[in-house]
C-alpha cells in the first residue's frame, strides 16, 4: 500500500477523554471464537501522532491466517476510537457489518475464509487514546513535555494491552511474525520503536519513521517520541555476533546515556554467560528515555530513572528492563496468570548480577531487601480463567510476581543447585540447550512447563515444591520443637503433598542437613542447651513472623 494511503486518516481534535472500557482495561481475556483461530504472520501499522490534540490515527494492514474456517474476524480495540474503514482484501466492508461497542471489534466477512488461507485485512481508526494515570503500573499513553517544552510521548500498556492504541489480538500468547511500524510525528521529533530502523522520510511537516521487528509480543509494541539524540556503541558478543547498542536520550543527557551503554555491555556479558545469547542481536539493544519510570519494550526499553548513580555501581532499572529481553520478550508467559515468569526471574537476575559484578554480600543484601516485599496473600499462579489484578493493594499479587517469584528462584537454587537450575532456565527460555544467534525464536511458557523442564534436568519429582509455592497462597511454615537434645522439624503447607524441603541446621561450627523427605525430620544436639540456627544462610522462602509484623506496622508510628 502506498505511503500516502497509509497515512490518509486525519487525527481528531482534542476532546474530553472518556473512561477506559472494562474490556480494554484487562489484558489476556481468554482466546475464544475468531480471536483464538487466527495467526498474524505480517502486520503493518501506520500511526500518525498529533501531540497538540493528544490524538492518534492509523491504518493496520494485517495478513490474517485462519486456523479454521471463519465467517467473522475479531480484534481488540478500545471503543473510544472511531473506526474509519474496514477492508477484507480489496473489498470494503459495509459499516453495518462491523461493530465495536465494548472493545471487541467484530467483522462479519463478505464470504467465509477457509482454514489456512491468508487474507489481508485493513482497519482504519482514530481518536484519543486513554491517558496513563500512573504509568507503567496503571497504563496508557503518556503525554508530557521535555524541560524545553517540546512533546515527550510514551506508551506503557503492560497490564492493559495493545488494544489501548491499535487493533490487535490482546493476548500474551499471540505473536506477530513481522511487524512494520510506520510512525508519523511532527518534525523535528524522533520516533524510536521496536526492531531495526529501515528509513525515515519527511512528509510535509511530519517525519515518518519506519521500524521493522520480528516476532514482537503485543504489549511490547511501543511508541517513544521526543526530540531525541542518540548515543551508540557496538558490543562484540561471546557468540561471535555484533550487537548495536543505542540510547535515545533528551538533550543534555549524553554523558549519562553513554555511561549506561557501558553498563548495558556488562549486563549482556553477564546474561549471555548465565543464560544464553541476547535474543535480538540482529536488530538492536535499545533504550529510550521516557517521562515515566520504565517498561520492557522489545529492543527499545523505556528508561526514566534519571541517570542517578547507585552505591552498588549499576542502574537497577536499566538492568531490570534489559533482563526482560530474555524473560518477557524471548520467553513470554502463555497468559498473565504466569506473569511471575517475566517478573520473578527478571527480579532474581538483579541479585545474581550483583553477585557476579560485586560479590556474594551484595547478592545476600539484595535478596533480604526483596524478602521484605513478599506478601503471599493469594496464589502466585491464579487458577486458569481467573484474571489477577496487578493493582490490588490488599492482595499484593503485583508485588509477589516480582519478589516472591525471585525468592522461589533463590530457594530452587539451594534445592537443585546451579548445575541443574541454569541449564533448565536456558531450556525454558530458548527451547534448546544450545541456543545460537540467528537461530532463535520466542517461546511461550507456563509454570507447568518450567516444572517439567526442571524435573527433566534434575530427575526429581518437584510437584510438591511447585504446588506449595505457586498454587497455594500461604507460605510454608517450619515448626521447630526441642525435647532434651533432640530437635524435631516439621513443615506445614496447605498443599496435599508433603513439603520435602531439606533444612540446614548450624550446630556449633558445623552445618548439617535434615532431609525432611516426608515433610518432617529430626536432628540431635550434642547437649540440650547447645545453640543452633535453622536455615543459617537464609536459603528457604518460608513464613517469617518478624517480617509479617514489620509489614503490618503502623506507618505513622
Coordinates of C-alpha atoms in Angstrom, one line a residue:
X1 CA 0.0 0.0 0.0
X2 CA 1.4 3.5 -0.9
X3 CA 2.7 5.6 1.9
X4 CA 0.1 8.3 1.3
X5 CA -2.7 5.8 1.6
X6 CA -1.4 4.5 4.9
X7 CA -1.5 8.0 6.4
X8 CA -4.8 9.1 4.9
X9 CA -6.6 9.4 8.2
X10 CA -6.9 12.8 9.9
X11 CA -6.4 13.0 13.7
X12 CA -9.4 14.1 15.6
X13 CA -9.4 17.3 17.7
X14 CA -8.8 17.3 21.4
X15 CA -11.9 16.4 23.4
X16 CA -12.8 15.2 26.9
X17 CA -11.2 11.8 27.5
X18 CA -13.8 9.1 28.3
X19 CA -13.2 6.5 30.9
X20 CA -11.3 3.3 29.9
X21 CA -13.6 0.5 28.9
X22 CA -13.8 -2.6 31.1
X23 CA -12.6 -5.0 28.4
X24 CA -9.8 -2.7 27.3
X25 CA -8.5 -2.3 30.9
X26 CA -7.8 -6.1 31.1
X27 CA -5.3 -7.9 29.0
X28 CA -5.3 -11.6 28.3
X29 CA -9.0 -12.2 28.2
X30 CA -9.2 -15.9 27.2
X31 CA -8.9 -16.6 23.5
X32 CA -12.3 -17.7 22.3
X33 CA -14.1 -17.8 18.9
X34 CA -12.4 -16.0 16.0
X35 CA -9.8 -14.3 18.2
X36 CA -8.3 -17.7 19.0
X37 CA -8.5 -19.0 15.5
X38 CA -6.0 -16.8 13.6
X39 CA -2.3 -16.3 13.1
X40 CA -0.7 -13.0 12.1
X41 CA 2.4 -13.6 10.0
X42 CA 2.7 -9.9 9.0
X43 CA 1.3 -6.6 10.3
X44 CA 1.9 -3.1 9.1
X45 CA 0.9 -0.3 11.5
X46 CA 0.9 3.2 10.1
X47 CA 0.2 5.6 13.0
X48 CA 0.1 9.4 12.9
X49 CA 0.6 11.1 16.3
X50 CA -0.8 14.6 16.9
X51 CA 0.6 15.9 20.2
X52 CA -1.4 19.1 20.1
X53 CA -4.7 17.2 20.0
X54 CA -3.4 14.3 22.1
X55 CA -4.7 12.0 19.4
X56 CA -3.7 9.4 17.0
X57 CA -4.9 7.9 13.7
X58 CA -3.8 4.9 11.9
X59 CA -4.1 2.1 9.4
X60 CA -3.4 -1.5 10.3
X61 CA -2.8 -3.8 7.4
X62 CA -2.8 -7.4 8.7
X63 CA -2.2 -10.7 7.0
X64 CA -4.6 -12.9 8.8
X65 CA -4.3 -16.7 8.5
X66 CA -7.3 -18.7 10.0
X67 CA -6.7 -22.0 11.7
X68 CA -10.3 -23.0 10.9
X69 CA -12.9 -21.7 8.5
X70 CA -14.2 -18.3 9.7
X71 CA -17.3 -16.3 8.9
X72 CA -16.2 -13.5 11.3
X73 CA -13.0 -11.8 12.4
X74 CA -12.5 -10.3 15.8
X75 CA -9.9 -7.9 17.2
X76 CA -9.4 -6.0 20.4
X77 CA -9.6 -2.2 20.2
X78 CA -10.6 0.4 22.7
X79 CA -14.2 1.5 21.9
X80 CA -13.1 5.2 22.4
X81 CA -11.7 5.1 18.9
X82 CA -13.7 5.8 15.7
X83 CA -13.4 3.0 13.1
X84 CA -12.9 4.9 9.8
X85 CA -12.7 2.0 7.4
X86 CA -12.5 -1.8 7.2
X87 CA -11.3 -3.8 4.1
X88 CA -11.1 -7.5 3.6
X89 CA -8.7 -7.9 0.6
X90 CA -9.8 -5.1 -1.8
X91 CA -13.4 -5.2 -0.7
X92 CA -14.7 -2.5 1.6
X93 CA -16.8 -3.9 4.5
X94 CA -20.1 -2.1 4.9
X95 CA -20.5 -0.1 8.2
X96 CA -23.4 -2.3 9.2
X97 CA -21.2 -5.4 9.0
X98 CA -18.8 -4.4 11.8
X99 CA -19.2 -3.1 15.3
X100 CA -17.1 -2.3 18.4
X101 CA -19.4 -1.4 21.2
X102 CA -17.3 -2.8 24.1
X103 CA -13.8 -3.2 22.7
X104 CA -14.3 -6.4 20.8
X105 CA -14.2 -5.4 17.1
X106 CA -16.3 -7.9 15.3
X107 CA -16.3 -8.0 11.5
X108 CA -18.9 -10.1 9.5
X109 CA -17.0 -11.3 6.5
X110 CA -18.4 -10.9 2.9
X111 CA -17.6 -14.6 2.5
X112 CA -16.2 -17.3 4.7
X113 CA -12.4 -17.7 4.8
X114 CA -11.2 -21.3 4.6
X115 CA -8.7 -22.6 7.1
X116 CA -5.1 -21.9 6.2
X117 CA -6.0 -19.3 3.5
X118 CA -4.3 -15.9 4.3
X119 CA -6.3 -12.8 3.7
X120 CA -5.3 -9.1 4.0
X121 CA -7.4 -7.1 6.5
X122 CA -7.2 -3.3 6.7
X123 CA -8.6 -1.3 9.7
X124 CA -8.5 2.4 10.0
X125 CA -9.1 4.0 13.4
X126 CA -8.7 7.4 15.0
X127 CA -9.3 9.1 18.4
X128 CA -7.8 10.0 21.7
X129 CA -6.1 7.0 23.5
X130 CA -6.5 6.6 27.2
X131 CA -4.0 8.6 29.1
X132 CA -2.0 6.7 31.7
X133 CA -2.9 7.6 35.3
X134 CA 0.2 6.1 37.0
X135 CA 2.5 4.6 34.3
X136 CA 3.7 2.0 33.9
X137 CA 1.5 0.3 36.6
X138 CA -1.7 2.0 35.5
X139 CA -1.1 2.4 31.9
X140 CA -2.0 4.1 28.6
X141 CA -0.3 6.8 26.7
X142 CA 1.8 9.4 28.4
X143 CA 1.6 13.0 27.0
X144 CA 4.4 15.0 28.6
X145 CA 6.9 17.8 27.8
X146 CA 10.6 18.0 27.9
X147 CA 12.3 20.6 30.1
X148 CA 12.4 22.8 27.0
X149 CA 8.6 22.4 26.5
X150 CA 8.7 20.1 23.5
X151 CA 6.4 17.0 23.2
X152 CA 7.6 13.9 25.1
X153 CA 5.3 10.9 24.4
X154 CA 5.4 7.3 25.5
X155 CA 3.2 4.2 25.7
X156 CA 3.1 1.9 28.7
X157 CA 0.4 -0.8 28.4
X158 CA 1.6 -3.9 30.1
X159 CA -1.4 -4.6 32.3
X160 CA -4.0 -3.3 29.8
X161 CA -2.6 -4.5 26.5
X162 CA -2.1 -3.5 22.9
X163 CA -5.8 -2.6 22.3
X164 CA -5.1 0.7 24.2
X165 CA -3.9 2.2 20.9
X166 CA -4.1 -0.2 18.0
X167 CA -6.3 -3.1 16.8
X168 CA -4.8 -6.4 17.8
X169 CA -5.4 -9.7 19.5
X170 CA -4.7 -8.7 23.0
X171 CA -3.2 -11.9 24.5
X172 CA 0.3 -12.8 25.6
X173 CA 0.4 -16.0 23.5
X174 CA -0.1 -14.1 20.3
X175 CA 3.0 -13.1 18.3
X176 CA 3.3 -11.2 15.0
X177 CA 5.7 -12.8 12.5
X178 CA 6.9 -9.5 11.1
X179 CA 5.8 -6.0 12.2
X180 CA 6.4 -2.9 10.0
X181 CA 5.7 0.1 12.2
X182 CA 5.5 3.5 10.4
X183 CA 5.2 6.4 12.8
X184 CA 4.5 9.9 11.6
X185 CA 5.3 12.7 14.1
X186 CA 5.8 16.5 13.7
X187 CA 9.3 17.3 12.6
X188 CA 11.8 17.5 14.3
X189 CA 10.5 14.9 16.8
X190 CA 12.0 11.4 16.6
X191 CA 10.0 8.2 17.0
X192 CA 12.0 5.3 18.5
X193 CA 10.4 1.9 18.3
X194 CA 10.9 -1.8 18.0
X195 CA 13.3 -3.6 15.8
X196 CA 15.6 -2.0 13.3
X197 CA 15.2 1.3 11.6
X198 CA 14.5 0.9 7.9
X199 CA 14.3 4.6 6.9
X200 CA 13.0 7.9 7.9
X201 CA 11.5 10.5 5.5
X202 CA 10.0 13.9 5.8
X203 CA 6.4 14.2 4.5
X204 CA 5.0 17.7 4.6
X205 CA 5.6 19.0 8.2
X206 CA 6.0 15.5 9.6
X207 CA 8.7 12.8 9.6
X208 CA 7.8 9.2 9.1
X209 CA 10.0 6.7 10.9
X210 CA 9.8 3.1 9.5
X211 CA 10.8 0.4 12.0
X212 CA 10.7 -3.4 11.3
X213 CA 10.6 -6.0 14.1
X214 CA 10.4 -9.8 14.1
X215 CA 8.3 -11.8 16.4
X216 CA 7.2 -8.9 18.7
X217 CA 5.0 -9.6 21.6
X218 CA 1.9 -7.4 21.5
X219 CA 2.3 -5.4 24.7
X220 CA 5.9 -4.7 23.8
X221 CA 5.0 -2.8 20.7
X222 CA 5.6 0.8 21.6
X223 CA 5.8 4.5 20.6
X224 CA 8.6 6.6 22.2
X225 CA 8.6 10.1 20.8
X226 CA 10.7 13.2 21.7
X227 CA 13.3 15.4 20.2
X228 CA 15.8 12.6 20.9
X229 CA 19.5 12.5 20.4
X230 CA 21.2 9.1 20.1
X231 CA 24.2 7.6 22.0
X232 CA 25.6 4.5 20.4
X233 CA 28.2 1.8 20.5
X234 CA 28.6 -1.8 19.4
X235 CA 29.1 -4.9 21.5
X236 CA 31.1 -7.9 20.4
X237 CA 29.3 -10.9 21.8
X238 CA 30.9 -14.1 23.1
X239 CA 28.8 -15.8 20.5
X240 CA 30.6 -14.1 17.6
X241 CA 27.9 -11.5 16.6
X242 CA 28.0 -7.8 16.9
X243 CA 25.0 -6.2 18.7
X244 CA 24.2 -2.5 18.1
X245 CA 23.6 -0.7 21.5
X246 CA 21.5 2.5 21.1
X247 CA 20.2 5.0 23.7
X248 CA 17.7 7.7 22.7
X249 CA 18.0 10.5 25.2
X250 CA 17.0 14.1 25.7
X251 CA 19.4 16.9 25.1
X252 CA 21.9 17.3 27.9
X253 CA 21.9 13.6 28.9
X254 CA 24.6 12.3 26.6
X255 CA 27.1 11.6 29.4
X256 CA 24.6 9.6 31.4
X257 CA 23.4 7.7 28.3
X258 CA 26.9 6.7 27.3
X259 CA 27.6 5.6 30.9
X260 CA 24.5 3.4 30.9
X261 CA 25.5 1.9 27.5
X262 CA 28.7 0.8 29.2
X263 CA 26.6 -0.8 32.0
X264 CA 24.4 -2.5 29.3
X265 CA 27.5 -4.0 27.7
X266 CA 28.4 -5.5 31.1
X267 CA 24.9 -6.8 31.6
X268 CA 25.0 -8.5 28.2
X269 CA 28.2 -10.2 29.2
X270 CA 26.6 -11.5 32.4
X271 CA 23.2 -12.5 30.8
X272 CA 24.9 -14.3 27.9
X273 CA 27.2 -16.2 30.3
X274 CA 24.4 -17.2 32.6
X275 CA 21.5 -17.9 30.3
X276 CA 22.3 -17.6 26.6
X277 CA 22.6 -15.2 23.7
X278 CA 20.9 -11.8 23.6
X279 CA 17.8 -12.8 21.6
X280 CA 17.5 -9.8 19.3
X281 CA 21.1 -9.1 18.3
X282 CA 20.2 -8.9 14.6
X283 CA 18.1 -5.8 15.4
X284 CA 19.4 -3.8 18.4
X285 CA 19.6 -3.5 22.2
X286 CA 17.8 -0.2 22.5
X287 CA 16.7 2.2 25.3
X288 CA 14.6 5.3 25.2
X289 CA 14.5 8.0 27.9
X290 CA 10.8 8.3 29.0
X291 CA 8.7 10.6 31.2
X292 CA 7.6 7.5 33.3
X293 CA 9.8 5.1 35.2
X294 CA 10.2 2.3 32.7
X295 CA 9.0 -0.8 30.9
X296 CA 10.2 -3.7 28.8
X297 CA 9.5 -3.0 25.2
X298 CA 11.2 -5.4 22.9
X299 CA 14.5 -3.9 21.7
X300 CA 13.5 -0.4 22.9
X301 CA 13.2 -0.5 26.7
X302 CA 11.7 2.6 28.4
X303 CA 14.0 4.2 30.9
X304 CA 13.0 7.0 33.3
X305 CA 15.4 6.6 36.3
X306 CA 17.1 10.0 35.6
X307 CA 20.7 8.6 35.3
X308 CA 21.1 8.5 39.1
X309 CA 24.3 6.8 40.4
X310 CA 23.9 4.0 43.0
X311 CA 26.2 2.8 45.7
X312 CA 26.4 -0.7 44.1
X313 CA 27.7 0.8 40.8
X314 CA 24.8 0.0 38.5
X315 CA 21.4 1.3 37.5
X316 CA 18.8 -1.2 38.8
X317 CA 16.1 0.0 36.4
X318 CA 18.2 -0.3 33.3
X319 CA 19.3 -3.8 34.4
X320 CA 15.7 -4.9 35.2
X321 CA 14.2 -3.8 32.0
X322 CA 17.1 -5.1 29.9
X323 CA 16.8 -8.6 31.5
X324 CA 13.2 -8.6 30.3
X325 CA 14.6 -9.1 26.8
X326 CA 15.2 -12.7 27.9
X327 CA 12.3 -13.1 30.4
X328 CA 9.3 -11.4 28.7
X329 CA 10.4 -10.9 25.1
X330 CA 12.2 -14.1 24.3
X331 CA 10.4 -16.2 26.9
X332 CA 6.8 -14.9 27.1
X333 CA 4.2 -16.2 29.6
X334 CA 1.3 -18.1 28.0
X335 CA -1.1 -16.0 29.9
X336 CA -1.0 -13.2 32.5
X337 CA -1.6 -15.9 35.2
X338 CA 2.0 -16.9 34.7
X339 CA 3.4 -13.4 34.8
X340 CA 5.9 -14.3 37.5
X341 CA 7.9 -15.9 34.8
X342 CA 8.5 -12.4 33.4
X343 CA 8.9 -10.5 36.6
X344 CA 10.1 -13.0 39.2
X345 CA 13.0 -14.4 37.1
X346 CA 13.9 -10.9 35.9
X347 CA 13.9 -9.6 39.5
X348 CA 16.2 -12.5 40.5
X349 CA 18.7 -11.5 37.9
X350 CA 19.4 -8.3 39.9
X351 CA 21.0 -10.0 42.9
X352 CA 22.6 -12.5 40.5
X353 CA 24.2 -9.7 38.5
X354 CA 25.3 -8.0 41.7
X355 CA 26.9 -11.3 42.9
X356 CA 28.7 -11.6 39.5
X357 CA 29.8 -8.0 39.4
X358 CA 30.4 -7.2 43.1
X359 CA 30.4 -10.4 45.2
X360 CA 28.2 -12.5 47.4
X361 CA 27.5 -9.9 50.1
X362 CA 25.5 -7.8 47.6
X363 CA 23.6 -10.8 46.4
X364 CA 22.6 -11.5 50.0
X365 CA 21.8 -7.9 50.8
X366 CA 19.5 -7.6 47.7
X367 CA 17.7 -10.9 48.5
X368 CA 17.0 -9.7 52.0
X369 CA 15.6 -6.4 50.7
X370 CA 13.3 -8.3 48.3
X371 CA 12.2 -10.7 51.1
X372 CA 10.6 -7.7 52.9
X373 CA 8.2 -7.3 50.0
X374 CA 6.9 -10.9 49.8
X375 CA 3.3 -10.9 51.0
X376 CA 1.8 -14.3 49.8
X377 CA -1.8 -13.5 50.4
X378 CA -3.1 -15.0 47.2
X379 CA -1.6 -17.8 44.9
X380 CA 1.2 -16.6 42.8
X381 CA -0.3 -18.5 39.8
X382 CA -4.1 -18.0 39.9
X383 CA -6.4 -20.7 38.5
X384 CA -6.9 -20.6 34.7
X385 CA -9.8 -18.4 33.8
X386 CA -9.3 -16.2 36.9
X387 CA -7.6 -13.0 35.9
X388 CA -5.4 -11.4 38.6
X389 CA -5.5 -7.7 39.5
X390 CA -2.0 -6.3 39.4
X391 CA -3.0 -3.1 41.3
X392 CA -5.0 -4.8 44.1
X393 CA -3.1 -3.4 47.1
X394 CA -4.8 -5.8 49.5
X395 CA -3.9 -9.0 47.6
X396 CA -0.4 -7.7 46.7
X397 CA -0.1 -10.1 43.8
X398 CA 1.5 -7.2 41.9
X399 CA 4.4 -7.3 44.4
X400 CA 4.6 -11.1 44.7
X401 CA 5.2 -11.7 41.0
X402 CA 8.4 -9.8 41.4
X403 CA 9.7 -10.6 44.9
X404 CA 8.1 -14.0 45.8
X405 CA 9.0 -15.1 42.3
X406 CA 12.6 -14.1 42.8
X407 CA 12.7 -15.8 46.2
X408 CA 11.3 -19.0 44.7
X409 CA 14.2 -19.0 42.3
X410 CA 16.6 -18.3 45.2
X411 CA 15.2 -21.3 47.0
X412 CA 15.3 -23.5 43.9
X413 CA 19.0 -22.6 43.6
X414 CA 19.5 -24.1 47.1
X415 CA 17.3 -27.2 46.3
X416 CA 18.7 -28.3 43.0
X417 CA 22.0 -26.4 42.6
X418 CA 23.3 -24.2 39.8
X419 CA 24.4 -27.1 37.7
X420 CA 20.7 -28.1 37.2
X421 CA 18.9 -24.8 37.5
X422 CA 20.7 -22.7 35.0
X423 CA 20.6 -25.2 32.1
X424 CA 16.9 -25.6 32.9
X425 CA 16.3 -21.8 32.6
X426 CA 18.2 -21.8 29.3
X427 CA 15.9 -24.6 28.0
X428 CA 12.8 -22.7 29.4
X429 CA 13.9 -19.5 27.6
X430 CA 15.0 -20.8 24.2
X431 CA 13.5 -24.3 23.8
X432 CA 17.0 -25.7 23.4
X433 CA 20.1 -26.3 25.5
X434 CA 22.4 -24.8 22.8
X435 CA 20.9 -21.5 21.6
X436 CA 22.8 -19.6 19.0
X437 CA 22.3 -16.1 17.4
X438 CA 20.5 -16.3 14.1
X439 CA 18.6 -19.5 15.1
X440 CA 16.3 -18.1 17.9
X441 CA 12.5 -17.9 18.0
X442 CA 10.5 -16.7 21.0
X443 CA 8.7 -19.3 23.2
X444 CA 5.5 -19.2 25.2
X445 CA 5.6 -20.9 28.6
X446 CA 3.6 -21.8 31.6
X447 CA 4.6 -22.6 35.2
X448 CA 4.0 -26.3 34.5
X449 CA 6.4 -26.0 31.5
X450 CA 9.0 -24.9 33.9
X451 CA 8.3 -27.8 36.3
X452 CA 8.6 -30.4 33.6
X453 CA 11.8 -28.9 32.3
X454 CA 13.3 -28.7 35.8
X455 CA 12.2 -32.3 36.5
X456 CA 13.9 -33.4 33.3
X457 CA 17.0 -31.5 34.4
X458 CA 17.1 -32.9 37.9
X459 CA 15.5 -36.3 37.5
X460 CA 13.3 -35.4 40.6
X461 CA 9.6 -35.1 41.1
X462 CA 9.1 -31.4 42.1
X463 CA 5.3 -31.3 42.2
X464 CA 5.4 -30.8 45.9
X465 CA 7.6 -27.7 45.5
X466 CA 5.5 -26.1 42.7
X467 CA 2.2 -26.8 44.4
X468 CA 3.2 -25.2 47.7
X469 CA 4.9 -22.2 46.3
X470 CA 2.9 -21.4 43.1
X471 CA -0.7 -22.7 43.7
X472 CA -1.1 -22.0 47.4
X473 CA -1.4 -18.6 49.0
X474 CA 0.1 -19.4 52.4
X475 CA 3.9 -19.8 52.6
X476 CA 5.4 -22.9 54.1
X477 CA 5.8 -22.7 57.8
X478 CA 8.5 -24.6 59.7
X479 CA 7.9 -25.7 63.3
X480 CA 11.0 -26.5 65.4
X481 CA 10.4 -28.4 68.6
X482 CA 13.0 -29.4 71.2
X483 CA 12.9 -32.3 73.6
X484 CA 16.1 -32.6 75.5
X485 CA 18.9 -32.9 73.0
X486 CA 16.5 -33.8 70.1
X487 CA 15.2 -31.3 67.6
X488 CA 12.1 -32.2 65.6
X489 CA 11.4 -30.1 62.4
X490 CA 8.0 -30.2 60.7
X491 CA 6.8 -28.3 57.6
X492 CA 3.2 -27.1 57.3
X493 CA 1.6 -26.0 54.0
X494 CA -2.0 -26.1 52.6
X495 CA -0.8 -28.4 49.9
X496 CA -2.0 -32.0 49.9
X497 CA 1.6 -33.1 49.2
X498 CA 4.3 -33.4 51.9
X499 CA 6.7 -30.5 51.6
X500 CA 10.0 -32.3 51.2
X501 CA 12.3 -29.2 51.5
X502 CA 15.6 -30.2 53.2
X503 CA 16.6 -27.9 56.0
X504 CA 20.1 -26.9 57.0
X505 CA 20.9 -26.5 60.8
X506 CA 24.0 -25.0 62.1
X507 CA 25.2 -26.7 65.3
X508 CA 28.4 -25.2 66.6
X509 CA 30.8 -24.8 63.7
X510 CA 29.1 -27.5 61.6
X511 CA 26.1 -27.1 59.2
X512 CA 24.1 -30.3 58.9
X513 CA 21.2 -31.1 56.5
X514 CA 17.9 -32.6 57.7
X515 CA 16.4 -34.5 54.7
X516 CA 12.7 -33.9 55.5
X517 CA 11.6 -36.4 52.9
X518 CA 8.0 -36.6 54.1
X519 CA 7.9 -33.1 55.5
X520 CA 9.5 -33.7 58.9
X521 CA 12.8 -34.8 60.3
X522 CA 14.9 -35.0 63.4
X523 CA 18.5 -33.9 64.4
X524 CA 20.3 -34.4 67.6
X525 CA 22.2 -31.7 69.5
X526 CA 25.4 -32.5 71.4
X527 CA 23.8 -31.3 74.7
X528 CA 20.3 -30.0 75.5
X529 CA 21.3 -26.3 75.8
X530 CA 23.6 -26.2 72.8
X531 CA 22.9 -23.2 70.5
X532 CA 21.6 -23.9 67.0
X533 CA 20.4 -22.0 64.0
X534 CA 17.9 -23.2 61.4
X535 CA 18.5 -22.2 57.8
X536 CA 21.6 -20.2 58.7
X537 CA 22.2 -19.0 55.1
X538 CA 18.5 -17.9 54.6
X539 CA 18.0 -20.1 51.6
X540 CA 14.4 -21.1 52.0
X541 CA 11.3 -19.0 51.4
X542 CA 9.1 -19.6 54.4
X543 CA 6.8 -17.8 56.8
X544 CA 8.6 -15.3 59.0
X545 CA 6.6 -13.7 61.9
X546 CA 9.1 -10.9 62.2
X547 CA 8.7 -9.9 58.6
X548 CA 5.0 -10.1 58.8
X549 CA 4.9 -7.9 61.9
X550 CA 7.1 -5.3 60.1
X551 CA 4.9 -5.4 57.1
X552 CA 1.8 -4.8 59.2
X553 CA 3.3 -2.0 61.3
X554 CA 1.5 1.3 61.6
X555 CA 3.5 3.6 59.2
X556 CA 2.5 6.6 61.3
X557 CA 4.5 5.2 64.3

